[in-house]
Amino acid sequence: MHDAVLPVQSASCLILKTKGMLFVKSLKKRWLKSIFVYALGIAIVAGCGNGGQTSQSANNQGDASPAKTAEPVTLKIAIVDGWFTDEQFQAYFANPVKAKYPNITLELVPYIYSESSKDNTALTNMTNLVAKGVIPDIIATSSLTASDLINLGLENDMDSLIKKHNLDLNSFEKGIIDAVKVASSDGKKITMLPYERNFSALFYNKDIFDKFGVSYPPDGMTWDEAAELAKKVTRKDGGTQYRGLEPNLVFRAASALSLGFVDPATKKAIVNNDGWKRVFTTLKSIYDIPGNSEFQASGKAVTAFSKDKTLAMFVGLGGDMEKLGMTKDLNWDMATYPSFEKNKLISFNFDAHALAVTSGSKHKDEAFQVIASLISKETQTLLAQNGNLPVIKDDSMIKAFGSKLSYLQGKHVEAIFKTTPATPPQATIYDADAKTIMNLAMQSVVNGEIDVNTALRQSEEKVNQLVQK
């Protein structure tokens, strides 16, 4: 609506409607006769009507009219390296945007979260990019890892853009807008919009279960039930040690209980409590299974499962599913994410992959239109067909999920949709480092270096020290 451009001849006129009668007041020629003014007014209204039709055609995914200016605009969009291949970037981002807004060109700026974990030395993190004067117009991030926006002063309240471009927030999946709100500095404003969300599942190697004559994992298992099943497939056979279950990173399991790291009000650590103790104790019981004690979280779990084929089950994410699908001669499937309570299928909390218009962008309207194009039904369907979980409410998206991926044919993808993401706690700028502290503490417990109580007490001290710094 805001983008409709009125004809030049109407720019100097103000149209007033009073009690059904139309009066046109010329801003320059007050001497015009009333009959001429009336006729001119009718002509102008007819001319302006075309613009009104354009604005009314905007759907609930935002204003579909062209950018405010047709001048060529190049927008820098920063995306975490590895999130998309070049082909996927063109399919999901560049091509849809170019089709709708020919004047907008996207310049991809890959970045990494941590300098310590990078493989490509040519890449750097957002802090260093900004220090070099590279200010993206759009940053692709996650509702769980959005602290860069706050720390670097790039956070931008998008409420005015949402209203200006007529975006209907009710079109989004229930709970996901709240998830991006809690990722903001005050936990209330919308500083990013989701375009897909991560998901979790229990992946299992069918060949290992067949080898030992054990039934496949059913949906709806609790962590305790998954541990009992893991005992049946944790065996040493022919000199090869098979592990039953890798529960993966501890903060993911904790997120299913909506556990946070730092109280945003008091700025005190909240990691030494009954909730965190329950998570540590539960995961420790799994690692305590004889033969299952090796700590193989994250990438190590995927390698043990898909390459070594010595891991019967592991709790993973959507990105892990893609890696499994790309592996030849791997007989796998999935079940629901283990829950802490029976009959309460709660998975790890909302991990919304989102796009933020930065405070430093000089083309905020155009940047917002780029984001709106990704949450259109057309692009959301394309994402779903290629195994990405869409964020808009539409049953057809569920039916379309994975339809273009041969490796998902015959797989139990229904498991993904049976669980409900937990409500995320209020995010803080300390969360990323606090997650590392908790993961290292869990590893120390698994290695027998410290007990659970000591691990939580030391973690509390370290997180408080982190805040004080």
PDB file of C-alpha atoms in Angstrom, residues 66-73 103 366:
ATOM      1  CA  PRO A  66       7.542  -3.048  -6.191  1.00  0.00           C
ATOM      2  CA  ALA A  67      10.242  -1.271  -4.240  1.00  0.00           C
ATOM      3  CA  LYS A  68       9.744   2.424  -3.524  1.00  0.00           C
ATOM      4  CA  THR A  69      12.370   3.257  -6.102  1.00  0.00           C
ATOM      5  CA  ALA A  70      13.170   1.407  -9.314  1.00  0.00           C
ATOM      6  CA  GLU A  71      16.805   2.418  -9.039  1.00  0.00           C
ATOM      7  CA  PRO A  72      19.233  -0.527  -8.838  1.00  0.00           C
ATOM      8  CA  VAL A  73      20.006  -1.507  -5.255  1.00  0.00           C
ATOM      9  CA  ASN A 103      16.130  -3.779  -9.320  1.00  0.00           C
ATOM     10  CA  GLU A 366      14.085  -3.036   0.162  1.00  0.00           C
TER      11      GLU A 366
END
